[in-house]
Coordinates of C-alpha atoms and ligand atoms in Angstrom, one line a residue:
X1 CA 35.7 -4.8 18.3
X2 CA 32.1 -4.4 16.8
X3 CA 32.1 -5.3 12.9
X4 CA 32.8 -1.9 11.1
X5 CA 32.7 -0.9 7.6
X6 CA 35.4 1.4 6.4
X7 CA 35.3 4.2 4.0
X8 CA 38.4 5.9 2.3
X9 CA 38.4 9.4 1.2
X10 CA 40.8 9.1 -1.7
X11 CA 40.8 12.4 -2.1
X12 CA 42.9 13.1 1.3
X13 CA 43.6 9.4 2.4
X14 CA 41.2 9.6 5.3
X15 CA 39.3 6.5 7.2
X16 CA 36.3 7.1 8.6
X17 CA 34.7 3.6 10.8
X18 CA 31.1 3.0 10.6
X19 CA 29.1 -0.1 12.4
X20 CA 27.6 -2.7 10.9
X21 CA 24.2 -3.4 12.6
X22 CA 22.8 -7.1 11.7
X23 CA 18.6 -7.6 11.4
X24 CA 17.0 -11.0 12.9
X25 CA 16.5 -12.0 8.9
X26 CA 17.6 -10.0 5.7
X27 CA 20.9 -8.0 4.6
X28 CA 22.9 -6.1 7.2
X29 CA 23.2 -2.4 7.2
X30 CA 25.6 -0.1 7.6
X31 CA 24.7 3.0 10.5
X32 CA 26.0 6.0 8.3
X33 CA 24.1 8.4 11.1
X34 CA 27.3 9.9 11.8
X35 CA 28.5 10.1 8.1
X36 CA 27.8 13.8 7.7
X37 CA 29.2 14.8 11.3
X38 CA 32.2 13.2 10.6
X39 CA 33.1 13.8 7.1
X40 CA 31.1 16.7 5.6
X41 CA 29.0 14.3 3.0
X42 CA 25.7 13.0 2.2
X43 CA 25.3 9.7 0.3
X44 CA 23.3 9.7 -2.6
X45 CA 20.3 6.6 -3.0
X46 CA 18.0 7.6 -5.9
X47 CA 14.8 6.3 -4.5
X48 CA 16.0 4.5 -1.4
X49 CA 17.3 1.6 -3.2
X50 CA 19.8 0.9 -0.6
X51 CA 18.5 2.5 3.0
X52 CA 16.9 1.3 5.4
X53 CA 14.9 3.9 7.4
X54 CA 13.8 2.7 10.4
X55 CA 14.3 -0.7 12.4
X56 CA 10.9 -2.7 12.0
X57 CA 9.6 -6.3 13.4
X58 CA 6.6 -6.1 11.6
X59 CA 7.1 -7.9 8.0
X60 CA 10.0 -9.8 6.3
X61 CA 10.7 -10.1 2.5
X62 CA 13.5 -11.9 1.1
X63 CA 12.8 -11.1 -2.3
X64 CA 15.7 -13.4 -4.0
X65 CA 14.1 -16.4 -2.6
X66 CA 10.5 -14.8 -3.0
X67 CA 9.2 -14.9 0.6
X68 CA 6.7 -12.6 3.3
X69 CA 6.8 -13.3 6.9
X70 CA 4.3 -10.8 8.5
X71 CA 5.2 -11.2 12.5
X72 CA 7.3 -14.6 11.5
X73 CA 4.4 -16.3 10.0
X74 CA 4.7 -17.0 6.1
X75 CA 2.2 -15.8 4.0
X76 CA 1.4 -18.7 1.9
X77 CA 0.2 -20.8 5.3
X78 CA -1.7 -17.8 6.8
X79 CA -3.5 -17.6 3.0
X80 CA -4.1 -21.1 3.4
X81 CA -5.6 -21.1 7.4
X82 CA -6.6 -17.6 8.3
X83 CA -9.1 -15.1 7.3
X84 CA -8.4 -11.3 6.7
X85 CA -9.4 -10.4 10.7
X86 CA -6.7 -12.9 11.6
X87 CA -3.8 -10.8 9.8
X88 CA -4.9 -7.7 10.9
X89 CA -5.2 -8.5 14.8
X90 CA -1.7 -10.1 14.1
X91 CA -0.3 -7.0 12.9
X92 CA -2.2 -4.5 15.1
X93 CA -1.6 -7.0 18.5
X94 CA 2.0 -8.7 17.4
X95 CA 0.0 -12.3 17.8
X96 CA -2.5 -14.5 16.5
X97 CA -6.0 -14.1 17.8
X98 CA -7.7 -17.3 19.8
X99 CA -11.3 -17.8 19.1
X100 CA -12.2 -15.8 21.5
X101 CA -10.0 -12.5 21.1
X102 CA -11.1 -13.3 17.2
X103 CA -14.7 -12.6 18.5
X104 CA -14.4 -10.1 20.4
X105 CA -12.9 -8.5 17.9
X106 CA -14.8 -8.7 15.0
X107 CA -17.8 -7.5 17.7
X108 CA -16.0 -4.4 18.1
X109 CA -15.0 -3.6 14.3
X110 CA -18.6 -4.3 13.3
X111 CA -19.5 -1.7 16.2
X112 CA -17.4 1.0 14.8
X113 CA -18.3 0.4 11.2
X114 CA -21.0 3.1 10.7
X115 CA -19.6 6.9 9.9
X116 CA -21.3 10.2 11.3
X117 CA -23.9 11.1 8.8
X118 CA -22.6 14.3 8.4
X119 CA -19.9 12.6 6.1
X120 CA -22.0 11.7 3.5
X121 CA -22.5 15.6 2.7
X122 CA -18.9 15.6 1.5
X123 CA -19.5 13.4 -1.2
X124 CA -21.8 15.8 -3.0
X125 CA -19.1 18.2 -3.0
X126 CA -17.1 16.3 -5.7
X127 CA -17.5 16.1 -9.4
X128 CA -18.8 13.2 -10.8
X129 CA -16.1 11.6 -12.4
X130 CA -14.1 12.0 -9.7
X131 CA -11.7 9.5 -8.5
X132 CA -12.3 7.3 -5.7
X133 CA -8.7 7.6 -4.4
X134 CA -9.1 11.1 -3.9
X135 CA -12.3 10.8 -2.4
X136 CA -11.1 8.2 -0.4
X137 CA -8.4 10.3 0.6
X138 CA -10.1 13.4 1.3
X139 CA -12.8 11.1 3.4
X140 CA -9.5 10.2 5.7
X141 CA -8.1 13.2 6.0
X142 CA -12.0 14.5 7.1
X143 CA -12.2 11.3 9.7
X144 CA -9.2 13.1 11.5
X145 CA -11.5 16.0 12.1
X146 CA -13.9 13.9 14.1
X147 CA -11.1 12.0 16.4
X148 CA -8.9 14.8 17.0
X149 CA -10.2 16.9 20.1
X150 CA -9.6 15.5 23.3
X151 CA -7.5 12.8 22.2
X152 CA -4.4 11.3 23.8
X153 CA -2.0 9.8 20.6
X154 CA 0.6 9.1 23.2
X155 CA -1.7 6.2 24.6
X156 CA -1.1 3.3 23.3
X157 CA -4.8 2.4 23.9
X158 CA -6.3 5.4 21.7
X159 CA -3.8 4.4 19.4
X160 CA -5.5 0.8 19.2
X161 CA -8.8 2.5 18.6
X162 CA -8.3 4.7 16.3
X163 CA -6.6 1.5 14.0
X164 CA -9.4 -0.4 14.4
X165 CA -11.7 2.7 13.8
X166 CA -10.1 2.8 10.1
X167 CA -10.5 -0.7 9.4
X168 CA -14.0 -0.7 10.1
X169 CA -14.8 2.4 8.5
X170 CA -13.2 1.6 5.4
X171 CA -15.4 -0.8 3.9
X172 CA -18.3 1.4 4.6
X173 CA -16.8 4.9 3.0
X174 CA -15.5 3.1 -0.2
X175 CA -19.3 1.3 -0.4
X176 CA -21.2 4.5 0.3
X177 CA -19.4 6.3 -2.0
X178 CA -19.8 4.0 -5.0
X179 CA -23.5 4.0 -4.1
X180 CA -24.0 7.5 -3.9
X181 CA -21.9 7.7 -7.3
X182 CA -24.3 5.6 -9.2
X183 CA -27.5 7.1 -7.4
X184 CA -28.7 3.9 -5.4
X185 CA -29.7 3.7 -1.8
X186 CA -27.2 3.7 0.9
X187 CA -26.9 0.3 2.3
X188 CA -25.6 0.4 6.1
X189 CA -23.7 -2.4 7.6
X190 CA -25.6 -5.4 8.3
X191 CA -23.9 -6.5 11.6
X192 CA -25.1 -9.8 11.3
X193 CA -22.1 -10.7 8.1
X194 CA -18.5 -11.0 8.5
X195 CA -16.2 -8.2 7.9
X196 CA -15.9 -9.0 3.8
X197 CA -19.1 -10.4 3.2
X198 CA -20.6 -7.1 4.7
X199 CA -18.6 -5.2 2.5
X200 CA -19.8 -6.8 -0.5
X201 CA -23.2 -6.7 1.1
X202 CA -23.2 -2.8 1.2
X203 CA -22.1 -2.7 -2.8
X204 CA -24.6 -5.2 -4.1
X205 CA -27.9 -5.1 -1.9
X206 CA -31.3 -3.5 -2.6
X207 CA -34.0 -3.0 -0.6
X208 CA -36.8 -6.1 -0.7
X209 CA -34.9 -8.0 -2.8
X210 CA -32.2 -11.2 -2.2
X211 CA -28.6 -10.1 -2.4
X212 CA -26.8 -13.3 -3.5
X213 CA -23.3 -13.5 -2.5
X214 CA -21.2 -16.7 -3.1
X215 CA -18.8 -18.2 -0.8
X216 CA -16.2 -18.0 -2.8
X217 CA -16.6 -14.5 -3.8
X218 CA -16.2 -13.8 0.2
X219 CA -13.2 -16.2 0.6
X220 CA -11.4 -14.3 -2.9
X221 CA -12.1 -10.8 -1.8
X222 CA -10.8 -11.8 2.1
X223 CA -7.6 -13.6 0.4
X224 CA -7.1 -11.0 -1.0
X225 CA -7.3 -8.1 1.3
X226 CA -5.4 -10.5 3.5
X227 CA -2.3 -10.5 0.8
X228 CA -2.1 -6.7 1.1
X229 CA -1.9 -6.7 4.4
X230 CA 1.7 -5.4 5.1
X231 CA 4.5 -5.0 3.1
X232 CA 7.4 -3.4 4.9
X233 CA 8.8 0.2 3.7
X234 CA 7.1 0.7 0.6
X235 CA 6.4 3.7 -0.8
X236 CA 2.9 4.1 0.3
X237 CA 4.3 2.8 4.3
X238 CA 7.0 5.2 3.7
X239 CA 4.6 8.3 3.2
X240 CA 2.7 7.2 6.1
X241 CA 6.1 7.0 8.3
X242 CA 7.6 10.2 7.0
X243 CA 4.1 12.4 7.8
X244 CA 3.9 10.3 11.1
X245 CA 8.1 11.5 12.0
X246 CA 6.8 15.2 12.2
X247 CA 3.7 14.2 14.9
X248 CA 0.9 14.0 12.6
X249 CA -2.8 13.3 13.0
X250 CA -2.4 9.1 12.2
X251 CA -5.4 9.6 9.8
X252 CA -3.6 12.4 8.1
X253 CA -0.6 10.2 7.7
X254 CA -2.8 7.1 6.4
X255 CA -4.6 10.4 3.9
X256 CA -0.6 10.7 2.4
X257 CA -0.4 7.4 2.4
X258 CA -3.4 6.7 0.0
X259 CA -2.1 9.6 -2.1
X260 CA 0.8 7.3 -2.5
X261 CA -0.5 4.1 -3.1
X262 CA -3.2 5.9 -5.7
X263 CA 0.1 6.3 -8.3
X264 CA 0.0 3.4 -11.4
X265 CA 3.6 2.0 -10.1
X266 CA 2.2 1.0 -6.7
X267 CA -1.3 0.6 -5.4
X268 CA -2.5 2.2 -9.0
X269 CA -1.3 -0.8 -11.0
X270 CA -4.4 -3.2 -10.7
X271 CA -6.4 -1.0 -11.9
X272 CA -3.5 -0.3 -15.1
X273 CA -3.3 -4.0 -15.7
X274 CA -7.1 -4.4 -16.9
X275 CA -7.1 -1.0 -18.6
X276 CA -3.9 -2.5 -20.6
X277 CA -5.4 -6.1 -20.8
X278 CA -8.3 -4.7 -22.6
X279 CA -6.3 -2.5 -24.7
X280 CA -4.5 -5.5 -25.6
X281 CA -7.7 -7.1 -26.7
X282 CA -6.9 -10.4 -28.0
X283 CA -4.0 -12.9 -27.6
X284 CA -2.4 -12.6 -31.5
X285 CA -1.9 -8.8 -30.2
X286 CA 1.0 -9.7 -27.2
X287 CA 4.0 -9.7 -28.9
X288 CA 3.5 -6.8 -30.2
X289 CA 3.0 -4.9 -26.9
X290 CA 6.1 -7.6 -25.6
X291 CA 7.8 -5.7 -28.0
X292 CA 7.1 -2.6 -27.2
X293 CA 7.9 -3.1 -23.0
X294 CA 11.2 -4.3 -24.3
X295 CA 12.1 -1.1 -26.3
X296 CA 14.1 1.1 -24.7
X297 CA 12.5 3.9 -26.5
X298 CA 9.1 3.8 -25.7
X299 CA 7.7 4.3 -22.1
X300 CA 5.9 1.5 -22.4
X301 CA 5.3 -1.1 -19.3
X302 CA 3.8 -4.2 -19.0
X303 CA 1.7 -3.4 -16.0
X304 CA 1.6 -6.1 -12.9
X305 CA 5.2 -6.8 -14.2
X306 CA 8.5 -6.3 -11.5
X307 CA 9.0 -5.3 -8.2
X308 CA 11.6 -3.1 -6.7
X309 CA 12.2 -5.8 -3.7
X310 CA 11.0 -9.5 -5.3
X311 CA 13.5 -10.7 -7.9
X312 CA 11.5 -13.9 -7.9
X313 CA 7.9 -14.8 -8.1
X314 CA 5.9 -12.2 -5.6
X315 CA 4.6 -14.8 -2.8
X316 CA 1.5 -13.1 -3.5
X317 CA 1.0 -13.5 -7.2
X318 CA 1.3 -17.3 -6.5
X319 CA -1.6 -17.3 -3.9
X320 CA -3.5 -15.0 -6.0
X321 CA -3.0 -16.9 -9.1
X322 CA -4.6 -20.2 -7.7
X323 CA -7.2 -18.4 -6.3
X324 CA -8.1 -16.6 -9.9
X325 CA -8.2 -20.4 -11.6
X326 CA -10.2 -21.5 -8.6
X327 CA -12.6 -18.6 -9.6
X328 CA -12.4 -19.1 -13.2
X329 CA -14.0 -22.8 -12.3
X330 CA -16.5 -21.6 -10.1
X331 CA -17.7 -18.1 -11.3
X332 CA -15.9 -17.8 -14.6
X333 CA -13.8 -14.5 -15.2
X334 CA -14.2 -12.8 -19.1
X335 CA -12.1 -15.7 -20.7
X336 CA -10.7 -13.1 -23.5
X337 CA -8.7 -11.2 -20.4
X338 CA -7.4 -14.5 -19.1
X339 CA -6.4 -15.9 -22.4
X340 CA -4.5 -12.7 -22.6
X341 CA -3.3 -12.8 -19.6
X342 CA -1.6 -16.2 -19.5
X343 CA -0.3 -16.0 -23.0
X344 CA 1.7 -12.5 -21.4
X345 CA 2.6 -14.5 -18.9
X346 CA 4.4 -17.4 -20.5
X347 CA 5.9 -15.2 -22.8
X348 CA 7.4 -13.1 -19.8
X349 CA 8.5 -16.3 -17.9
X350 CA 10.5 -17.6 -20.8
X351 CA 11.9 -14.3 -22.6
X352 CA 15.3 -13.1 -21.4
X353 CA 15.1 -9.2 -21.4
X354 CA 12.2 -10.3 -18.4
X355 CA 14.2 -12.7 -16.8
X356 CA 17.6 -11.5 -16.7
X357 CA 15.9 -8.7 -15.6
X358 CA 14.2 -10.6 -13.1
X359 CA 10.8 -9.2 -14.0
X360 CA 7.9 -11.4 -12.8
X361 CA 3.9 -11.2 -12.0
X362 CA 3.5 -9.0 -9.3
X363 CA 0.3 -8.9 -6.7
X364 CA -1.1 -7.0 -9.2
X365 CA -1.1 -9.2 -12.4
X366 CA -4.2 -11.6 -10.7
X367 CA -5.5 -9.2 -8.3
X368 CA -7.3 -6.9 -11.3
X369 CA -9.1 -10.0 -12.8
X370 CA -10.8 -11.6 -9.6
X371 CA -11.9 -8.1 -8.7
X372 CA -13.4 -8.0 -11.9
X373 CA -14.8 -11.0 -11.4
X374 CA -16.3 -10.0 -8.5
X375 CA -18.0 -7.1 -10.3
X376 CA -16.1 -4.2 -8.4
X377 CA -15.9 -0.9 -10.6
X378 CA -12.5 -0.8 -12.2
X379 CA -11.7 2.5 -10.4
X380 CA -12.3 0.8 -7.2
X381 CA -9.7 -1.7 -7.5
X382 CA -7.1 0.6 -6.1
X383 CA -9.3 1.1 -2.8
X384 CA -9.8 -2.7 -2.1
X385 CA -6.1 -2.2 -1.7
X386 CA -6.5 0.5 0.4
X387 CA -9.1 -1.7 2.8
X388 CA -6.8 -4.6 2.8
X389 CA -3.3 -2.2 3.5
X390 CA -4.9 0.1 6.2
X391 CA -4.2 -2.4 8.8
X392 CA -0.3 -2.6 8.3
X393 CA 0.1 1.3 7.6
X394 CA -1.5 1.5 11.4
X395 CA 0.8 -1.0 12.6
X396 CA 3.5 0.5 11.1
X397 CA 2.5 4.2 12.2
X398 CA 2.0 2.5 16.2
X399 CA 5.4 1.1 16.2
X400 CA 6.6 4.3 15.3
X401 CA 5.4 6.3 18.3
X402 CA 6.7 3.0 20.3
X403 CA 10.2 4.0 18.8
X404 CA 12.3 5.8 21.0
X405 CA 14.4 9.0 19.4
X406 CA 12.2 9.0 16.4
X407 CA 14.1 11.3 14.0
X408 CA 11.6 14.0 11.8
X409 CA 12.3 12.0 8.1
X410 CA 14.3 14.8 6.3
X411 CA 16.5 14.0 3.4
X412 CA 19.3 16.0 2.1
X413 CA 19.4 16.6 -1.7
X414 CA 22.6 16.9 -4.5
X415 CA 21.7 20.8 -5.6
X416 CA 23.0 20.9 -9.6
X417 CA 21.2 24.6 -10.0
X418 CA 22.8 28.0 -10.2
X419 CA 25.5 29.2 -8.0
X420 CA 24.3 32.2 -6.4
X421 CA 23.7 35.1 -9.0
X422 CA 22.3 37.5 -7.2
X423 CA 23.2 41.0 -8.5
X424 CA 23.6 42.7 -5.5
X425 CA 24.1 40.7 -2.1
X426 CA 21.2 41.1 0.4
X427 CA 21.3 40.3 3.6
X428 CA 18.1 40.1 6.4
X429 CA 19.4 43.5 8.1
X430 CA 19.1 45.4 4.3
X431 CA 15.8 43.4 3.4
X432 CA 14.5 45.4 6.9
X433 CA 16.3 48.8 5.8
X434 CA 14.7 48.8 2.6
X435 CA 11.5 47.8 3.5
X436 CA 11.1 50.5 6.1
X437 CA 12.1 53.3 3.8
Ligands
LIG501 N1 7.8 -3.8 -18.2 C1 9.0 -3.7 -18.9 N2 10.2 -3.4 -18.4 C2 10.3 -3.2 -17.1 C3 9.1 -3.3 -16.2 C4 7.9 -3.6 -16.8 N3 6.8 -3.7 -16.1 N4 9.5 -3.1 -15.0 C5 10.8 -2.8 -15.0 N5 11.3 -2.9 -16.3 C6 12.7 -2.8 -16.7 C7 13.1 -1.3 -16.7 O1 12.9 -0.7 -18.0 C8 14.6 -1.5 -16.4 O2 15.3 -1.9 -17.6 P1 16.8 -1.4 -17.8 O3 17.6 -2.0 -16.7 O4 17.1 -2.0 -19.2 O5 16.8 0.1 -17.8 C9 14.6 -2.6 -15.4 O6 13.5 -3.4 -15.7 C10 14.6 -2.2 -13.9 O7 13.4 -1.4 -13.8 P2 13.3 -0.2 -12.7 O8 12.2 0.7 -13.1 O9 14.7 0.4 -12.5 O10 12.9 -1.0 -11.4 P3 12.3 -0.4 -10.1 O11 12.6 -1.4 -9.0 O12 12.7 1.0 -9.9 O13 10.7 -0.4 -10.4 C11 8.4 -1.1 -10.6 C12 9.8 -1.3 -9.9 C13 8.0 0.4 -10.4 C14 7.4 -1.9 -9.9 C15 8.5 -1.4 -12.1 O14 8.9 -2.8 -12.3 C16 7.2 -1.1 -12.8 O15 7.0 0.0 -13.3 N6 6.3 -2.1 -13.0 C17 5.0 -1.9 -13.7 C18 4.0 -1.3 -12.7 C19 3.6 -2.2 -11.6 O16 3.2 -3.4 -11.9 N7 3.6 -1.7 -10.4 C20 3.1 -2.5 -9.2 C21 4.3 -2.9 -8.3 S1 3.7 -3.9 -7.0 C22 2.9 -2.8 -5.9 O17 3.2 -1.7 -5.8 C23 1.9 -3.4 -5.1

């Protein structure tokens, strides 16, 4: 007999059997698809803390012992041997590139970097303050327009193209933007640069004059798009899913998914953790903001602090962390955030309301400094997260239309409102009676 978990109704002694499915890695789960068919409830999982929503063979955390596979391979080595490109032909394709797949294609995201012109119109059309996120996202949700006619998303091989169509693009919308935004001269992709060095190309060159970008500001911005890669059902992933269930345009689902990662408790946090590093200020100023994160009366968060899944060090921090001491010796990163920094740090390593909490450095603790140090706008940080997730949210939107019996993502809800209190009953027939009359 297949393993089963039983549930008891104590309230009339009934036993309802339901199977126990088991993953490749990770905690089994119970299939409760039959649950309401068979006894008349829902369950209740305040945030998803204990569903699983779909089957996946993309990316693996164990988050007690602290590791991400993407595709089987761990993190760490791929941050160690491969570049950006690497991870996202490995997520898009299921394998490593060779050298030569590598090539070609890098050749074909460089020749699908440039955007219609007509796009950069929409950018005049927001305020000047406005938020790169939603520009971002509104940019997205206006790429759909020009991939939508005459397309076939049930082929697999326009699927392909349109992923690789947002990766490329990417760069070149968040670096347009920030140019128009601060009134210089567009700089179009020079297809003679990698993929990250371009990128960094387009935000800092000028015409006639030498645009000096270092090797390890290319290698830290890469790493670093790299570690955002994937991250299985996140909440950003999980918008992009649950608009993809209901047959979405792909870019309108990766548009949601932006929206989502935009929020300060995901994608948003980077950007929180300098903005709360600087309020800080100096180092004899932590405990006091300790203090504060550890009352339970004040909303108060240390920002780049926990994780819903890691209950150890996030894989990412680790890699990140090296790389910002790496750039401290090379570049040097303001040394008044990093003295604040590490003295939050130790004290959050060592202080029991964050450990038995398990509450450690997130990817987002590090990732704010280097992109400081690489002289991106604050407000941007959230869209280098963007560049470097885009990849896995199209991986994880193509193995959805793989999927067979794809279910529309539709959750049920606990109502606690009114009872009905309508005064007087009515029905559709009377709402037509009435209406006539
Ligand atoms: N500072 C202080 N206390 C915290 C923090 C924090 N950063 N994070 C969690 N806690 C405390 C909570 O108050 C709670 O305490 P309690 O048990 O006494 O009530 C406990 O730790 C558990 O917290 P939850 O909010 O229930 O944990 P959840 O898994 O829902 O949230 C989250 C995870 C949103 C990341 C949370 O840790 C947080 O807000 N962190 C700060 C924002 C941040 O860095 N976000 C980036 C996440 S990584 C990413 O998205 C790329």
């Amino acid at each position: 007999m297949a393993n089963t978990v039983t549930l008891t109704d104590n309230r009339n002694a009934k036993s309802y059997d339901f199977p126990i499915l088991d993953g490749a890695l990770g905690p089994s789960v119970i299939d409760i698809s039959s649950l309401y068919k068979d006894t008349g409830m829902f369950t209740f999982d305040r945030g998803y803390t204990s569903t699983a929503m779909c089957r996946s063979s993309i990316t693996f955390i164990d988050g007690e012992k602290g590791e991400l596979l993407h595709r089987g391979y761990d993190i760490a080595w791929l941050a160690e041997n491969k570049i950006f490109l690497d991870v996202v032909y490995l997520l898009l394709h299921k394998k490593l590139p060779d050298d030569l797949e590598l090539n070609d294609f890098r050749k074909e995201l460089k020749i699908r970097s440039f955007i219609n012109e007509k796009m950069l119109k929409l950018f005049d059309a927001f305020p000047d303050r406005a938020h790169p996120m939603a520009v971002l996202q509104a940019c997205i949700a206006t790429l759909s327009t020009y991939y939508s006619r005459d397309m076939n998303y049930d082929d697999p091989k326009e699927y392909m193209e349109l992923a690789i169509r947002l990766v490329a693009k990417l760069p070149t919308l968040a670096a347009f933007y920030y140019r128009h935004v601060m009134g210089y001269p567009i700089v179009y992709p020079d297809l003679d640069r990698g993929f990250t060095e371009n990128f960094l190309y387009m935000m800092r060159s000028f015409p006639h004059s030498h645009v000096n970008i270092k090797p390890i500001e290319v290698k830290a911005l890469d790493t670093l798009l790299m570690l955002h890669a994937d991250h299985e059902q996140n909440a950003s992933t999980t918008t992009v899913r649950t608009v993809g269930s209901t047959h979405s345009h792909p870019y309108s689902c990766i548009s949601a998914g932006i929206g989502a990662l935009w929020g300060h408790a995901h994608g948003g946090a980077n950007e929180s953790v300098i903005k709360q590093l600087e309020m800080i200020g100096s180092v004899e100023n932590v405990d006091k903001y300790i203090k504060k994160a550890k009352d339970k009366d004040d909303p108060f968060r240390l920002m780049g602090f926990g994780h819903r899944v890691y209950k150890n060090y996030d894989p990412r921090a680790k890699v990140l962390k090296g790389l910002r001491n790496q750039l401290i010796d090379e570049i040097g990163i303001d040394s008044n955030l990093i003295k604040v920094a590490n003295r939050i740090e130790e004290i959050a390593l060592t202080d029991d309301y964050f450990i038995s909490r398990n509450l450690y450095p997130n990817v987002d603790f590090n990732s704010g400094l280097i992109l400081k140090a690489l002289n991106i706008p604050t407000e941007m940080f959230a869209v280098m997260f963007v560049m470097g997730r885009a990849p896995g949210w199209m991986a994880q939107w193509m193995e959805l239309k793989e999927q067979a019996n794809v279910k529309i993502v539709r959750p049920r809800q606990l109502y606690i409102g009114p009872k009905d209190i309508t005064p007087e009953h009515v029905g559709p027939k009377d709402v037509e009676l009435k209406s006539r009359k």
